[in-house]
Amino acid sequence: MHHTIDDLLISQEALASARLHLQMENERLRRHVRNHHNVVRDLRRQLERQQSTQAHLEAALAAVLQLKEATDE
């Protein structure tokens, strides 16, 4: 019986260690996902800014072309 108790204690320690490693890995993955979400959010914001800048540049170009046409006539 004593041998069985020792085996159970060893198994319990091994399970506790495995559980700790899983918790640490889970937290690492959570950080990775959070970071991924932040990167995606930042890229979306950057894309929105670039699209806005492009729209302004296209509007300015259209205005310049209209002025050029008006002065060419």
XYZ file of C-alpha atoms in Angstrom:
73
model
C 0.000 0.000 0.000
C 2.824 2.376 0.839
C 4.240 1.970 -2.669
C 0.862 2.924 -4.148
C 0.649 6.097 -2.037
C 4.117 7.117 -3.207
C 3.077 6.458 -6.810
C -0.051 8.556 -6.321
C 1.961 11.416 -4.834
C 4.403 11.301 -7.737
C 1.507 11.236 -10.194
C -0.126 14.144 -8.388
C 3.092 16.172 -8.621
C 3.423 15.317 -12.308
C -0.171 16.396 -12.947
C 0.345 19.632 -11.022
C 3.470 20.333 -13.057
C 1.684 19.554 -16.335
C -1.227 21.791 -15.293
C 1.162 24.651 -14.536
C 2.849 24.242 -17.922
C -0.556 24.252 -19.643
C -1.576 27.411 -17.777
C 1.660 29.110 -18.824
C 1.184 28.027 -22.450
C -2.445 29.192 -22.343
C -1.369 32.622 -21.099
C 1.328 32.817 -23.789
C -1.283 32.024 -26.440
C -3.667 34.617 -24.974
C -0.921 37.258 -25.202
C -0.223 36.182 -28.780
C -3.918 36.501 -29.711
C -4.170 39.905 -27.998
C -1.098 41.064 -29.893
C -2.550 39.722 -33.132
C -5.797 41.628 -32.523
C -3.814 44.797 -31.848
C -1.815 44.370 -35.063
C -4.995 43.830 -37.080
C -6.628 46.886 -35.446
C -3.581 49.033 -36.208
C -3.466 47.828 -39.818
C -7.161 48.634 -40.267
C -6.592 52.151 -38.907
C -3.608 52.627 -41.194
C -5.655 51.433 -44.187
C -8.469 53.857 -43.301
C -5.994 56.743 -43.092
C -4.419 55.806 -46.424
C -7.826 55.497 -48.099
C -8.817 58.904 -46.726
C -5.555 60.431 -47.977
C -6.081 58.816 -51.384
C -9.620 60.222 -51.593
C -8.335 63.731 -50.748
C -5.538 63.459 -53.301
C -7.949 62.271 -55.995
C -10.323 65.164 -55.200
C -7.435 67.653 -55.363
C -6.254 66.189 -58.673
C -9.777 66.410 -60.105
C -9.969 70.076 -59.017
C -6.595 70.842 -60.631
C -7.676 69.153 -63.856
C -10.916 71.181 -63.881
C -8.951 74.399 -63.383
C -6.571 73.417 -66.175
C -9.492 72.705 -68.510
C -11.087 76.042 -67.572
C -7.880 77.960 -68.255
C -7.228 76.066 -71.520
C -10.611 77.096 -72.934
